[in-house]
PDB file of C-alpha atoms in Angstrom:
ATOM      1  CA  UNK A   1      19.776   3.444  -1.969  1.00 79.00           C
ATOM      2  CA  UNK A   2      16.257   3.367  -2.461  1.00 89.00           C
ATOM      3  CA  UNK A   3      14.581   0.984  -0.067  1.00 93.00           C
ATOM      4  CA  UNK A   4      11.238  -0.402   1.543  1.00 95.00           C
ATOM      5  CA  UNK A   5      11.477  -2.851   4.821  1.00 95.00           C
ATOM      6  CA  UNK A   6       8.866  -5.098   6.297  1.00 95.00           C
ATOM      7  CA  UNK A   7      10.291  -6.811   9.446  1.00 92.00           C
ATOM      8  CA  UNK A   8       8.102  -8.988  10.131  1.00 93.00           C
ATOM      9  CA  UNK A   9       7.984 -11.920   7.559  1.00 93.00           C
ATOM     10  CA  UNK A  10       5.438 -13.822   8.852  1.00 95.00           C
ATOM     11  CA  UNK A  11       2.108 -12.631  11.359  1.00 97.00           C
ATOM     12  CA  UNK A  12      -0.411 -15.260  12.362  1.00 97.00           C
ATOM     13  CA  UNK A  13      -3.479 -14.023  13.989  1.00 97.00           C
ATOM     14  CA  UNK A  14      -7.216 -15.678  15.198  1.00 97.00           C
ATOM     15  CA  UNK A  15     -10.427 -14.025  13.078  1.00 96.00           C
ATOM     16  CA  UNK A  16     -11.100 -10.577  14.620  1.00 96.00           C
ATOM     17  CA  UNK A  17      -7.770 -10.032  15.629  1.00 97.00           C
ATOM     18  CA  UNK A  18      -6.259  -6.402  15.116  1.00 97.00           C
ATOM     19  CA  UNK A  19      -3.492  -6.732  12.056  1.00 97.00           C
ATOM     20  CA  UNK A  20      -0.614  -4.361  12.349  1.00 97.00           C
ATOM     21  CA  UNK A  21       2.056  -4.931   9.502  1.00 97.00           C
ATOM     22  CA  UNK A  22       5.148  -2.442   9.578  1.00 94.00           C
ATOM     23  CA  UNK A  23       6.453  -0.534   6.589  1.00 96.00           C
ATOM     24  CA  UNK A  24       9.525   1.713   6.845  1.00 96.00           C
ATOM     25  CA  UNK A  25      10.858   3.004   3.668  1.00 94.00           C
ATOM     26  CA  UNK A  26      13.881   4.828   2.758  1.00 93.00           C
ATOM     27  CA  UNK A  27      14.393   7.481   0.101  1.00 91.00           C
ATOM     28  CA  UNK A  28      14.440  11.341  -0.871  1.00 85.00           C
ATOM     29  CA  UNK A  29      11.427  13.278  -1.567  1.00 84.00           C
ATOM     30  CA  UNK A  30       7.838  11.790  -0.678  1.00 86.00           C
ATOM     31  CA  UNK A  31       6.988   8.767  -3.044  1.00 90.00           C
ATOM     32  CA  UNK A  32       3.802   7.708  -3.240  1.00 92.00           C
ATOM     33  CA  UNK A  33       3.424   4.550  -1.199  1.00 95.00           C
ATOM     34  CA  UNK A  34       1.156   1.307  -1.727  1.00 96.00           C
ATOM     35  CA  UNK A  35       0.024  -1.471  -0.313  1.00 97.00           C
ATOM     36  CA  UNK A  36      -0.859  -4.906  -2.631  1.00 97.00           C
ATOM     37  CA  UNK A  37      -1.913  -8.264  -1.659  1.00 97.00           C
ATOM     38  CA  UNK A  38      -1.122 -11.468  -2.921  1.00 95.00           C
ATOM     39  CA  UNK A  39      -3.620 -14.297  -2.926  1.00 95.00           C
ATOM     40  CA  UNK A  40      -1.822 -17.946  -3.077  1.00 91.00           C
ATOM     41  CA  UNK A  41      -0.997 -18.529  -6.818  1.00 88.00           C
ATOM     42  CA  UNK A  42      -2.023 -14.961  -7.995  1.00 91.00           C
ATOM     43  CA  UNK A  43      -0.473 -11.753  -9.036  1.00 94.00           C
ATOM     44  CA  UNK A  44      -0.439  -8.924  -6.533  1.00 96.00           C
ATOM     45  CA  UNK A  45      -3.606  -6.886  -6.273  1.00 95.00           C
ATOM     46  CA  UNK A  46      -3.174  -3.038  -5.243  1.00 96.00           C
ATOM     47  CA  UNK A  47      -4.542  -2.550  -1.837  1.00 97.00           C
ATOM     48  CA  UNK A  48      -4.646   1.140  -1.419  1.00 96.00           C
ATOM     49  CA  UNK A  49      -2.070   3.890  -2.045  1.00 94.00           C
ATOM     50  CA  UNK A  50      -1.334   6.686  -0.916  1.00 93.00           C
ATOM     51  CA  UNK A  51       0.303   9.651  -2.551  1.00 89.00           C
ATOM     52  CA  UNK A  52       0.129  13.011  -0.294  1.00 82.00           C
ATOM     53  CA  UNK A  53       2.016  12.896   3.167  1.00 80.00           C
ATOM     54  CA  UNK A  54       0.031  12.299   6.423  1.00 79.00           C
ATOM     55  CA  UNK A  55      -2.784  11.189   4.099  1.00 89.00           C
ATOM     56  CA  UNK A  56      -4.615   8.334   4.918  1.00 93.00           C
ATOM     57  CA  UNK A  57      -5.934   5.472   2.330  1.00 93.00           C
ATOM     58  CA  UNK A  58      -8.231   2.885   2.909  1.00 95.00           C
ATOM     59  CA  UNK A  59      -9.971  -0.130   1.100  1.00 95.00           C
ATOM     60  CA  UNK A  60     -11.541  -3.475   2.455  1.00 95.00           C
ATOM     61  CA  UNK A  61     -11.215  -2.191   6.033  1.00 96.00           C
ATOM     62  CA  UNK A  62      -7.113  -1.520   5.617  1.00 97.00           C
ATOM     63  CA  UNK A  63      -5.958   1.263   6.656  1.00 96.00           C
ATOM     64  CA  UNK A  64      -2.625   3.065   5.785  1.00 95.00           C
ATOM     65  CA  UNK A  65      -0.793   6.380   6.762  1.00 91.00           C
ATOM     66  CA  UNK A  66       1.430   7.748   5.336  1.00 92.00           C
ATOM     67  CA  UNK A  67       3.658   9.508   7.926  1.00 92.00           C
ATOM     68  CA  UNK A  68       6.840  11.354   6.881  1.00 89.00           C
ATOM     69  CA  UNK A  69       8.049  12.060   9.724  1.00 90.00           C
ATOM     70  CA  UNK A  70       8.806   8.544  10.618  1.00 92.00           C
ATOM     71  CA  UNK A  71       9.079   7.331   7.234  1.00 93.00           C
ATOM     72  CA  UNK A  72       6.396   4.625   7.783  1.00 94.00           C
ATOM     73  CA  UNK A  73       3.335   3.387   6.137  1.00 95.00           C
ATOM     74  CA  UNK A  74       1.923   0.488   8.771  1.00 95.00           C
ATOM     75  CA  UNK A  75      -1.149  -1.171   7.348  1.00 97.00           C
ATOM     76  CA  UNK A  76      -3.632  -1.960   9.831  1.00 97.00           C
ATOM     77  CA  UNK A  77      -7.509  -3.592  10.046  1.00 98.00           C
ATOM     78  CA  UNK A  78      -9.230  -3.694  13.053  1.00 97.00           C
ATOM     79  CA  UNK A  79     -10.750  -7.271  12.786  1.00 97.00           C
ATOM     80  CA  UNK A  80      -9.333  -9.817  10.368  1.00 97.00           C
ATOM     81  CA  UNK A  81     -11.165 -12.514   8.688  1.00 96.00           C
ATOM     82  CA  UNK A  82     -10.150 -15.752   7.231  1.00 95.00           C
ATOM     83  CA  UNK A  83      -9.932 -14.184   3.883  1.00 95.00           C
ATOM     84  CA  UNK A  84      -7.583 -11.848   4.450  1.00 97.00           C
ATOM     85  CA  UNK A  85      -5.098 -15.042   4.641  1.00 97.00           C
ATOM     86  CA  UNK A  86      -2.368 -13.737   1.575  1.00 97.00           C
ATOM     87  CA  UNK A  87       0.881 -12.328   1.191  1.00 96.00           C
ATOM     88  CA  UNK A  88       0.989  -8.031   1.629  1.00 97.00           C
ATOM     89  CA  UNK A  89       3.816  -6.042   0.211  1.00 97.00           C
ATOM     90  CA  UNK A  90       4.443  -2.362   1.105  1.00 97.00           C
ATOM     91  CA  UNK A  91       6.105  -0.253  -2.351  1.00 96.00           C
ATOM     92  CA  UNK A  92       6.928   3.044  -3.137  1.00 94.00           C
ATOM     93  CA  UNK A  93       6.878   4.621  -6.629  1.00 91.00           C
ATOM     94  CA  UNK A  94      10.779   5.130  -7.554  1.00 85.00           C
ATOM     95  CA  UNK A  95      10.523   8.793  -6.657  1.00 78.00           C
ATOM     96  CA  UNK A  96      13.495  10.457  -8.546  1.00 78.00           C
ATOM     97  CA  UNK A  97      12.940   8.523 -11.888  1.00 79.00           C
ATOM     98  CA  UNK A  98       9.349   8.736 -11.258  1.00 76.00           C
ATOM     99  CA  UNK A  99       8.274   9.136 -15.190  1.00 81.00           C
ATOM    100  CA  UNK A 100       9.880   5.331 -15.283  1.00 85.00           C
ATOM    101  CA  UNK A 101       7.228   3.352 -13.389  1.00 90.00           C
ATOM    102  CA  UNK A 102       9.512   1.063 -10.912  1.00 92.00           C
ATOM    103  CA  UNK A 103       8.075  -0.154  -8.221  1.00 95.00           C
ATOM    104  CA  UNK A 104      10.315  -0.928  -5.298  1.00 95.00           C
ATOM    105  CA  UNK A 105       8.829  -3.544  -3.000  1.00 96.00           C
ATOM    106  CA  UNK A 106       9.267  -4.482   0.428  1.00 96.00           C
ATOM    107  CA  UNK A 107      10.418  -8.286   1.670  1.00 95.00           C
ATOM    108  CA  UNK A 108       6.486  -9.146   2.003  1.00 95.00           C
ATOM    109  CA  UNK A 109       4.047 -10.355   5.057  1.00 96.00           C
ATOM    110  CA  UNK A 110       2.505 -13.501   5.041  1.00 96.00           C
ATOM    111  CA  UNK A 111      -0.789 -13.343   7.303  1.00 97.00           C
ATOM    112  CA  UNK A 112      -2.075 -16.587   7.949  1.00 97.00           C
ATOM    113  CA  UNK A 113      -5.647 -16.116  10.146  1.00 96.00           C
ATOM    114  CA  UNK A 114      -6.689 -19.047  12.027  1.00 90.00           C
ATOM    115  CA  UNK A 115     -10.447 -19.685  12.170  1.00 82.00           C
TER     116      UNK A 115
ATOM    117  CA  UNK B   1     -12.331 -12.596 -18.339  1.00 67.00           C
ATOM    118  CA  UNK B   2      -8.879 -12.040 -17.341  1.00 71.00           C
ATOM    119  CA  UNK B   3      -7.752  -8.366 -18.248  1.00 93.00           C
ATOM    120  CA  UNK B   4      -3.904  -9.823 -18.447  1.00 96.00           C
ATOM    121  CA  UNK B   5      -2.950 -12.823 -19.629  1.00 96.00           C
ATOM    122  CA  UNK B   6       0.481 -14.081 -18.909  1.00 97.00           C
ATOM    123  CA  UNK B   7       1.465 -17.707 -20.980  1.00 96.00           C
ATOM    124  CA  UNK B   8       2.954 -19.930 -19.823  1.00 97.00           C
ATOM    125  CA  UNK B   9       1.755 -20.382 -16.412  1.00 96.00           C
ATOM    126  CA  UNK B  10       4.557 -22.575 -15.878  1.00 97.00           C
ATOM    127  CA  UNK B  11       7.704 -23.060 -17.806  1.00 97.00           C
ATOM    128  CA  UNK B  12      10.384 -25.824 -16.893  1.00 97.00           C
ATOM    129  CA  UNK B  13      13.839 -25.418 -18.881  1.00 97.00           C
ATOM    130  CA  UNK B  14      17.227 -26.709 -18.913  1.00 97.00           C
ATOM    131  CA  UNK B  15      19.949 -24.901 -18.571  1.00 98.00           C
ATOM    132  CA  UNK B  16      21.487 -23.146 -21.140  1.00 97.00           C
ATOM    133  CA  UNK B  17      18.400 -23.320 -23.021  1.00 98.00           C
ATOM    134  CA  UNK B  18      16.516 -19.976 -24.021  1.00 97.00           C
ATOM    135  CA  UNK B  19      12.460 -19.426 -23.308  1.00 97.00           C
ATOM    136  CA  UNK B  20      10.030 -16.301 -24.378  1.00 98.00           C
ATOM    137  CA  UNK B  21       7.767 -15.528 -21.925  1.00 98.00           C
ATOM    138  CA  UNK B  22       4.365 -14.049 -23.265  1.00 98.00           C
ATOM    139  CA  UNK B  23       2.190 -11.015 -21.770  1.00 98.00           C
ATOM    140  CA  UNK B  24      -0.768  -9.438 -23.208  1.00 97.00           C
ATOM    141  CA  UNK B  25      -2.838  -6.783 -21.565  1.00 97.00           C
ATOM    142  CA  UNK B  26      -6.568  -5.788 -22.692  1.00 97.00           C
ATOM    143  CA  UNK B  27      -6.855  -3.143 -20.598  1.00 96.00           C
ATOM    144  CA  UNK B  28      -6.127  -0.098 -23.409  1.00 95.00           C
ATOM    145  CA  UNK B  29      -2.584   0.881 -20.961  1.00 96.00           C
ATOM    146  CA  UNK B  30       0.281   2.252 -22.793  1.00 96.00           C
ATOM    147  CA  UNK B  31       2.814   1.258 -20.550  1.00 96.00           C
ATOM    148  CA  UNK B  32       3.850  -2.543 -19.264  1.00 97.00           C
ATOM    149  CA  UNK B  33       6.795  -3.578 -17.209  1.00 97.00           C
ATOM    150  CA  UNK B  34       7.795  -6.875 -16.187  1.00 97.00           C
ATOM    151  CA  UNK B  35       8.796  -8.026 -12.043  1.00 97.00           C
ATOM    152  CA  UNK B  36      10.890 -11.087 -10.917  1.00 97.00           C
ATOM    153  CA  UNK B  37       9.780 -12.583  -7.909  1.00 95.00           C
ATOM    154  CA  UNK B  38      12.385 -15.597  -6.596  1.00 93.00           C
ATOM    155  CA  UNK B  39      12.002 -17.338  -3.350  1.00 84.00           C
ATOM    156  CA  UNK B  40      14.392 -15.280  -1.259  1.00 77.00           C
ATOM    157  CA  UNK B  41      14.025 -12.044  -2.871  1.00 83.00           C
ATOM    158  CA  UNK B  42      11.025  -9.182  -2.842  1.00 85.00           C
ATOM    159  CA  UNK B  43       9.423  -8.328  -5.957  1.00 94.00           C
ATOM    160  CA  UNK B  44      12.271  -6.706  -8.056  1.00 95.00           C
ATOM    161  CA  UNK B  45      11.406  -4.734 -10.888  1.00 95.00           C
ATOM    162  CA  UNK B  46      13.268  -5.426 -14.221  1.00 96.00           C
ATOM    163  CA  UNK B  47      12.010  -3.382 -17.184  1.00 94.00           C
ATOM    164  CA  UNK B  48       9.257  -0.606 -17.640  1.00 94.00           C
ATOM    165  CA  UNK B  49       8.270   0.300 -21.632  1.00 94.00           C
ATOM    166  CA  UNK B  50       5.605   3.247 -22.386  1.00 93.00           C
ATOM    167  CA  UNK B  51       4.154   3.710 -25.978  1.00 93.00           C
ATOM    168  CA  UNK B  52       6.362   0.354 -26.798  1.00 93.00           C
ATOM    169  CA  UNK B  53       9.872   2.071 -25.624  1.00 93.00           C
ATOM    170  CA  UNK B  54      12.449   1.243 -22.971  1.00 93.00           C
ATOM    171  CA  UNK B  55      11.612   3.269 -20.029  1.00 92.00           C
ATOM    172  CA  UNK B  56      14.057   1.803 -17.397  1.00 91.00           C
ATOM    173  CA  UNK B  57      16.137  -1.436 -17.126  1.00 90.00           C
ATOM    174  CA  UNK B  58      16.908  -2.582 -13.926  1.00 90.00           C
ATOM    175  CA  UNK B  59      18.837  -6.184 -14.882  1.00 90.00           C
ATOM    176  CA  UNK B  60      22.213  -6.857 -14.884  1.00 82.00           C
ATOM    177  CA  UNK B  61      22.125  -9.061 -17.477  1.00 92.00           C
ATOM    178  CA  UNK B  62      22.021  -8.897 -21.140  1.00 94.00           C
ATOM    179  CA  UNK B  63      20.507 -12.457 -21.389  1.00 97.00           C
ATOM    180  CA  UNK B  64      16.753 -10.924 -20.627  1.00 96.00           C
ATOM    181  CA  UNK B  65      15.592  -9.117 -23.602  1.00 95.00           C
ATOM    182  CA  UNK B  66      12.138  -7.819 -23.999  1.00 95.00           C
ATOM    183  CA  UNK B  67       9.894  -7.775 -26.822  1.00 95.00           C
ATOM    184  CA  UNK B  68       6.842  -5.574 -27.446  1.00 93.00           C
ATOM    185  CA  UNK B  69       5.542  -6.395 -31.079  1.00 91.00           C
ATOM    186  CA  UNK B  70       2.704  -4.367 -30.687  1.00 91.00           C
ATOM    187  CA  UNK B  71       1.321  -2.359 -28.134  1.00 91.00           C
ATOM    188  CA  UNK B  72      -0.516  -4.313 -25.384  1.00 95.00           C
ATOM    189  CA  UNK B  73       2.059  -6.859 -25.771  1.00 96.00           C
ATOM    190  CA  UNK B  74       5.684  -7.227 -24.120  1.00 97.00           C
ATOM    191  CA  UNK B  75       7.150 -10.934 -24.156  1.00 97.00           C
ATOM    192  CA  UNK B  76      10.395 -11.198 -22.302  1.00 97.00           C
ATOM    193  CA  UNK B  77      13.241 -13.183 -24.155  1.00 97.00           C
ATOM    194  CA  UNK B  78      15.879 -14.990 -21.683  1.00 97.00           C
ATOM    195  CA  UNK B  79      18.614 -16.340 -22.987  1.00 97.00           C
ATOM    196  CA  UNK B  80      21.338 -19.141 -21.659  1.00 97.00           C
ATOM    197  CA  UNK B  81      18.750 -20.065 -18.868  1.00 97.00           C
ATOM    198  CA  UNK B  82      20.957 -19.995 -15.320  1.00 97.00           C
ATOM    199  CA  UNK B  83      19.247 -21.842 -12.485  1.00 96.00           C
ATOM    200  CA  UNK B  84      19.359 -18.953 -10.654  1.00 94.00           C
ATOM    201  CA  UNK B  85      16.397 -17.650 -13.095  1.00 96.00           C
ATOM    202  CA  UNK B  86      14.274 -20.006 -11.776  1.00 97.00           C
ATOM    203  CA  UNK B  87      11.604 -17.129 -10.206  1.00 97.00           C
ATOM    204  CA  UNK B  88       7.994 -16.436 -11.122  1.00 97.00           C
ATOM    205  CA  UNK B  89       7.723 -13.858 -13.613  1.00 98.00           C
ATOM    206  CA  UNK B  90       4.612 -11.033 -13.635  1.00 98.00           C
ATOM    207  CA  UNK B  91       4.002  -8.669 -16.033  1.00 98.00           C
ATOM    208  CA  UNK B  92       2.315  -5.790 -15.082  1.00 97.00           C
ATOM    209  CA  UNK B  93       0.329  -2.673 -16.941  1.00 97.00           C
ATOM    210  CA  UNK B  94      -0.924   0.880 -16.356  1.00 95.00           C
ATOM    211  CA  UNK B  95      -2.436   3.778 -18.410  1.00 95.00           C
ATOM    212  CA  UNK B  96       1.069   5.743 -17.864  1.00 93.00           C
ATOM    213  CA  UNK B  97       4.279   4.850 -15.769  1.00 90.00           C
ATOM    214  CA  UNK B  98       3.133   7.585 -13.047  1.00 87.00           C
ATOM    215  CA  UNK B  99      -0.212   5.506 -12.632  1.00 90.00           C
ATOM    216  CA  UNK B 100      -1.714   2.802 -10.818  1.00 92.00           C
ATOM    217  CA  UNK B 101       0.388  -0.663 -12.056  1.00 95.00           C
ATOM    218  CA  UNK B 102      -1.844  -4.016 -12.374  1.00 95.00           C
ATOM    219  CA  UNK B 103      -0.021  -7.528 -12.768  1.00 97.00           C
ATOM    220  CA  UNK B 104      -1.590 -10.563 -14.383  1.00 97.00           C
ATOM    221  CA  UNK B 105      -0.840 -14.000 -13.244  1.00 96.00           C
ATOM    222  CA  UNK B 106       2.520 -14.712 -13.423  1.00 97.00           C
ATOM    223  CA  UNK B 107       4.596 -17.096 -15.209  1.00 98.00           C
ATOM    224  CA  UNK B 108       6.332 -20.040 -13.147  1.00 97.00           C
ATOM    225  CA  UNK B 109       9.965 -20.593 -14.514  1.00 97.00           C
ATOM    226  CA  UNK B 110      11.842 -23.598 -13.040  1.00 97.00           C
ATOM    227  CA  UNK B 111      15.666 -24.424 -14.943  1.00 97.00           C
ATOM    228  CA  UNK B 112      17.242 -27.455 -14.545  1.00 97.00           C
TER     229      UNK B 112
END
Protein backbone atom coordinates (compact mmCIF):
# COMPACT_ATOMS: atom_id res chain seq x y z
CA UNK A 1 0.00 0.00 0.00
CA UNK A 2 0.39 3.53 0.04
CA UNK A 3 3.33 4.57 2.17
CA UNK A 4 5.82 7.42 3.33
CA UNK A 5 9.15 6.38 5.49
CA UNK A 6 11.41 8.55 7.55
CA UNK A 7 14.26 6.40 9.01
CA UNK A 8 15.65 8.36 11.07
CA UNK A 9 13.45 9.10 14.21
CA UNK A 10 15.50 11.26 15.94
CA UNK A 11 18.62 13.87 14.46
CA UNK A 12 20.44 16.06 16.93
CA UNK A 13 22.65 18.64 15.49
CA UNK A 14 24.88 21.97 16.95
CA UNK A 15 23.47 25.60 15.41
CA UNK A 16 24.82 25.87 11.83
CA UNK A 17 24.93 22.39 11.28
CA UNK A 18 23.74 21.05 7.74
CA UNK A 19 20.14 19.12 8.40
CA UNK A 20 19.51 16.26 6.07
CA UNK A 21 16.16 14.37 6.95
CA UNK A 22 15.25 11.35 4.53
CA UNK A 23 11.88 10.82 2.92
CA UNK A 24 11.17 7.77 0.73
CA UNK A 25 7.66 7.26 -0.25
CA UNK A 26 5.88 4.55 -1.92
CA UNK A 27 2.96 4.71 -4.32
CA UNK A 28 1.66 4.90 -8.08
CA UNK A 29 1.55 7.99 -10.02
CA UNK A 30 3.42 11.25 -8.70
CA UNK A 31 1.61 12.66 -5.50
CA UNK A 32 2.30 15.79 -4.50
CA UNK A 33 4.64 15.66 -1.54
CA UNK A 34 4.98 17.99 1.68
CA UNK A 35 6.87 18.74 4.30
CA UNK A 36 5.15 20.17 7.90
CA UNK A 37 6.65 20.96 11.14
CA UNK A 38 5.52 20.50 14.46
CA UNK A 39 6.38 22.93 17.22
CA UNK A 40 6.12 21.23 20.91
CA UNK A 41 2.36 21.35 21.83
CA UNK A 42 1.16 22.63 18.36
CA UNK A 43 -0.52 21.38 15.29
CA UNK A 44 1.64 20.73 12.25
CA UNK A 45 2.48 23.73 10.13
CA UNK A 46 3.03 23.06 6.22
CA UNK A 47 6.61 23.55 5.41
CA UNK A 48 6.71 23.54 1.69
CA UNK A 49 5.23 21.20 -0.93
CA UNK A 50 5.89 20.20 -3.80
CA UNK A 51 3.65 19.01 -6.57
CA UNK A 52 5.57 18.63 -10.12
CA UNK A 53 8.46 15.95 -10.26
CA UNK A 54 12.14 17.07 -9.99
CA UNK A 55 10.69 20.37 -8.75
CA UNK A 56 12.18 21.95 -6.02
CA UNK A 57 10.26 23.86 -2.98
CA UNK A 58 11.61 25.95 -0.50
CA UNK A 59 10.56 28.09 2.62
CA UNK A 60 12.55 29.28 5.80
CA UNK A 61 15.81 28.08 4.22
CA UNK A 62 14.34 24.21 3.68
CA UNK A 63 14.82 22.83 0.84
CA UNK A 64 13.00 19.81 -0.80
CA UNK A 65 13.20 17.79 -4.15
CA UNK A 66 11.16 15.99 -5.33
CA UNK A 67 12.95 13.19 -7.26
CA UNK A 68 11.00 10.36 -8.94
CA UNK A 69 13.39 8.49 -9.86
CA UNK A 70 14.38 7.54 -6.42
CA UNK A 71 11.16 8.11 -4.91
CA UNK A 72 12.58 10.57 -2.32
CA UNK A 73 11.85 13.95 -1.02
CA UNK A 74 15.00 14.67 1.61
CA UNK A 75 14.52 18.00 3.32
CA UNK A 76 17.60 19.80 3.83
CA UNK A 77 18.90 23.50 5.35
CA UNK A 78 22.24 24.43 5.15
CA UNK A 79 22.67 25.98 8.70
CA UNK A 80 20.21 25.20 11.48
CA UNK A 81 19.28 27.39 14.27
CA UNK A 82 17.91 26.77 17.64
CA UNK A 83 14.49 27.38 16.38
CA UNK A 84 14.25 24.96 14.05
CA UNK A 85 14.11 22.50 17.28
CA UNK A 86 10.37 20.61 16.30
CA UNK A 87 9.08 17.55 15.01
CA UNK A 88 9.09 17.34 10.69
CA UNK A 89 6.85 14.94 8.90
CA UNK A 90 7.24 14.11 5.17
CA UNK A 91 3.30 13.35 3.40
CA UNK A 92 2.05 12.74 0.21
CA UNK A 93 -1.45 13.65 -1.06
CA UNK A 94 -3.34 10.09 -1.40
CA UNK A 95 -2.74 10.12 -5.13
CA UNK A 96 -5.44 7.70 -6.56
CA UNK A 97 -8.36 9.06 -4.36
CA UNK A 98 -6.89 12.38 -4.71
CA UNK A 99 -10.46 14.39 -4.79
CA UNK A 100 -10.60 12.86 -0.96
CA UNK A 101 -7.95 14.97 0.79
CA UNK A 102 -5.91 12.15 2.91
CA UNK A 103 -2.85 12.88 3.86
CA UNK A 104 -0.51 9.99 4.43
CA UNK A 105 2.31 10.87 6.80
CA UNK A 106 5.59 9.61 7.45
CA UNK A 107 6.85 8.19 11.16
CA UNK A 108 8.21 11.92 11.89
CA UNK A 109 11.86 13.53 12.78
CA UNK A 110 12.50 15.03 15.88
CA UNK A 111 15.48 17.67 15.45
CA UNK A 112 16.71 18.76 18.60
CA UNK A 113 19.66 21.69 17.86
CA UNK A 114 21.99 22.24 20.59
CA UNK A 115 23.11 25.84 21.13
CA UNK B 1 -6.52 35.16 16.66
CA UNK B 2 -6.45 31.57 16.10
CA UNK B 3 -7.93 30.69 12.54
CA UNK B 4 -8.93 27.01 14.10
CA UNK B 5 -10.04 26.38 17.21
CA UNK B 6 -10.07 22.88 18.48
CA UNK B 7 -11.99 22.44 22.29
CA UNK B 8 -11.04 20.71 24.44
CA UNK B 9 -7.41 21.04 24.57
CA UNK B 10 -7.39 18.19 26.77
CA UNK B 11 -9.97 15.62 27.49
CA UNK B 12 -9.50 12.80 30.23
CA UNK B 13 -12.30 9.93 30.07
CA UNK B 14 -13.05 6.66 31.44
CA UNK B 15 -13.54 3.93 29.67
CA UNK B 16 -16.56 3.07 28.18
CA UNK B 17 -17.60 6.53 28.44
CA UNK B 18 -18.40 8.60 25.16
CA UNK B 19 -16.77 12.35 24.45
CA UNK B 20 -17.49 14.97 21.38
CA UNK B 21 -14.64 16.56 20.34
CA UNK B 22 -15.23 20.18 18.91
CA UNK B 23 -13.53 21.92 15.71
CA UNK B 24 -14.33 25.14 14.20
CA UNK B 25 -12.48 26.74 11.36
CA UNK B 26 -12.74 30.63 10.38
CA UNK B 27 -10.89 30.40 7.56
CA UNK B 28 -14.05 30.38 4.79
CA UNK B 29 -12.64 26.34 3.68
CA UNK B 30 -15.23 24.01 2.54
CA UNK B 31 -13.60 21.01 3.40
CA UNK B 32 -12.27 19.69 7.09
CA UNK B 33 -10.91 16.33 8.01
CA UNK B 34 -9.88 15.12 11.23
CA UNK B 35 -6.02 13.13 12.04
CA UNK B 36 -5.17 10.82 15.04
CA UNK B 37 -1.86 11.16 16.25
CA UNK B 38 -0.96 8.32 19.20
CA UNK B 39 2.42 7.89 20.64
CA UNK B 40 3.67 5.06 18.47
CA UNK B 41 1.92 5.81 15.37
CA UNK B 42 2.42 8.71 12.45
CA UNK B 43 -0.27 11.03 11.83
CA UNK B 44 -3.14 8.78 10.46
CA UNK B 45 -5.83 10.31 8.72
CA UNK B 46 -9.45 9.33 9.74
CA UNK B 47 -12.18 11.27 7.93
CA UNK B 48 -12.20 14.05 5.15
CA UNK B 49 -15.89 15.99 4.57
CA UNK B 50 -16.23 18.75 1.64
CA UNK B 51 -19.38 21.04 1.45
CA UNK B 52 -20.42 19.10 4.91
CA UNK B 53 -20.29 15.41 3.18
CA UNK B 54 -18.29 12.26 3.84
CA UNK B 55 -15.42 12.35 1.55
CA UNK B 56 -13.35 9.33 2.84
CA UNK B 57 -13.31 7.25 6.09
CA UNK B 58 -10.31 5.72 6.97
CA UNK B 59 -11.38 4.09 10.68
CA UNK B 60 -12.15 0.82 11.43
CA UNK B 61 -14.43 1.54 13.85
CA UNK B 62 -17.96 2.54 14.00
CA UNK B 63 -17.51 4.08 17.53
CA UNK B 64 -15.99 7.53 15.85
CA UNK B 65 -18.74 9.38 14.28
CA UNK B 66 -18.40 12.83 12.95
CA UNK B 67 -20.58 15.69 13.09
CA UNK B 68 -20.63 18.80 10.89
CA UNK B 69 -23.75 20.96 11.99
CA UNK B 70 -22.85 23.61 9.87
CA UNK B 71 -20.23 24.32 7.62
CA UNK B 72 -16.95 25.43 9.28
CA UNK B 73 -17.73 23.03 11.91
CA UNK B 74 -16.99 19.11 12.22
CA UNK B 75 -17.05 17.70 15.95
CA UNK B 76 -16.03 14.10 16.12
CA UNK B 77 -18.34 11.80 18.33
CA UNK B 78 -16.44 8.64 19.97
CA UNK B 79 -18.24 6.31 21.49
CA UNK B 80 -17.38 3.34 24.23
CA UNK B 81 -13.97 5.17 24.85
CA UNK B 82 -11.09 2.16 24.52
CA UNK B 83 -7.77 3.12 26.08
CA UNK B 84 -6.28 2.56 23.05
CA UNK B 85 -8.03 6.03 21.89
CA UNK B 86 -6.03 7.76 24.08
CA UNK B 87 -4.12 9.96 21.02
CA UNK B 88 -4.18 13.69 20.32
CA UNK B 89 -6.75 14.56 17.96
CA UNK B 90 -6.26 17.58 15.08
CA UNK B 91 -8.64 18.76 12.92
CA UNK B 92 -7.57 20.15 9.93
CA UNK B 93 -9.15 22.53 6.94
CA UNK B 94 -8.60 23.60 3.32
CA UNK B 95 -10.47 25.57 0.58
CA UNK B 96 -10.98 22.04 -1.34
CA UNK B 97 -9.66 18.41 -0.56
CA UNK B 98 -7.00 18.85 -3.55
CA UNK B 99 -5.59 21.99 -1.59
CA UNK B 100 -3.23 23.01 0.91
CA UNK B 101 -4.63 21.28 4.52
CA UNK B 102 -4.09 23.52 7.84
CA UNK B 103 -4.61 21.85 11.41
CA UNK B 104 -5.51 23.77 14.54
CA UNK B 105 -4.29 22.77 17.88
CA UNK B 106 -5.22 19.56 18.68
CA UNK B 107 -7.24 17.99 21.25
CA UNK B 108 -5.41 15.80 24.05
CA UNK B 109 -7.57 12.61 24.80
CA UNK B 110 -6.34 10.43 27.71
CA UNK B 111 -9.03 7.19 28.78
CA UNK B 112 -8.77 5.57 31.80
Amino acid sequence: GDSVIQMQGQVTLSENDFLFINCTYSTTGYPTLFWYVQYSGEGPQLLLQVTTANNKGSSRGFEATYDKGTTSFHLQKTSVQEIDSAVYYCAMRDFVNYNQGKLIFGQGTKLSIKP
Amino acid sequence: DPKIIQKPKYLVAVTGSEKILICEQYLGHNAMYWYRQSAKKPLEFMFSYSYQKLMDNQTASSRFQPQSSKKNHLDLQITALKPDDSATYFCASSQYTQDTQYFGPGTRLLVL
